[in-house]
């Protein structure tokens, strides 16, 4: 939430890399969460999420296949 433009740029770069990098975006506003999803975030949640939810988001993000062959 502190610097959304920089975070959105990082999400775009991570999702468009030759080997996409899994990302989890945390934002307090619905608008920022929508922007993060649009920028390619693997998972999105409100900030701060409960620990169990954060653990689930991270596991889902790193568990997604990078490519389907």
Coordinates of C-alpha atoms in Angstrom, one line a residue:
X1 CA 0.0 0.0 0.0
X2 CA 2.9 2.4 0.7
X3 CA 4.1 2.6 -3.0
X4 CA 1.5 1.0 -5.2
X5 CA 3.1 2.0 -8.6
X6 CA 6.4 0.4 -7.7
X7 CA 4.7 -2.8 -6.5
X8 CA 2.5 -3.0 -9.7
X9 CA 5.7 -2.6 -11.8
X10 CA 7.4 -5.4 -9.9
X11 CA 4.3 -7.7 -10.3
X12 CA 4.3 -7.0 -14.1
X13 CA 8.0 -7.8 -14.4
X14 CA 7.6 -11.0 -12.3
X15 CA 4.7 -12.3 -14.4
X16 CA 6.3 -11.4 -17.7
X17 CA 9.8 -12.9 -17.0
X18 CA 11.0 -15.7 -19.2
X19 CA 10.4 -17.9 -16.1
X20 CA 7.5 -16.3 -14.3
X21 CA 8.1 -15.7 -10.6
X22 CA 5.2 -16.6 -8.2
X23 CA 4.0 -13.6 -6.3
X24 CA 1.6 -12.8 -3.5
X25 CA 0.2 -9.3 -3.3
X26 CA -1.2 -7.9 0.0
X27 CA -3.2 -4.7 -0.2
X28 CA -5.7 -3.0 2.1
X29 CA -8.0 -1.6 -0.6
X30 CA -10.1 -3.6 -3.1
X31 CA -8.9 -1.2 -5.8
X32 CA -5.2 -2.1 -5.2
X33 CA -6.0 -5.8 -5.0
X34 CA -7.7 -5.6 -8.4
X35 CA -4.8 -3.7 -9.8
X36 CA -2.4 -6.4 -8.4
X37 CA -4.4 -9.2 -10.0
X38 CA -4.5 -7.3 -13.3
X39 CA -0.7 -6.9 -13.1
X40 CA -0.2 -10.6 -12.9
X41 CA -0.1 -11.4 -9.1
X42 CA -0.3 -15.2 -8.6
X43 CA -2.4 -14.6 -5.4
X44 CA -4.0 -11.6 -3.8
X45 CA -5.2 -10.9 -0.3
X46 CA -6.2 -8.1 2.0
X47 CA -3.5 -6.7 4.3
X48 CA -2.8 -8.0 6.9
X49 CA -4.0 -11.5 6.3
X50 CA -4.3 -14.1 9.1
X51 CA -1.2 -16.3 9.2
X52 CA -3.1 -19.4 8.0
X53 CA -4.4 -17.5 5.0
X54 CA -0.9 -16.2 4.1
X55 CA 0.5 -19.7 4.4
X56 CA -2.2 -21.0 2.0
X57 CA -1.6 -18.2 -0.5
X58 CA 2.1 -18.8 -0.6
X59 CA 1.6 -22.6 -1.0
X60 CA -0.9 -22.0 -3.8
X61 CA 1.4 -19.5 -5.6
X62 CA 4.5 -21.7 -5.5
X63 CA 2.5 -24.8 -6.3
X64 CA 1.1 -23.5 -9.6
X65 CA 2.7 -24.9 -12.7
X66 CA 4.8 -22.4 -14.7
X67 CA 3.9 -24.1 -18.0
X68 CA 1.7 -26.9 -19.2
X69 CA 3.2 -29.1 -21.7

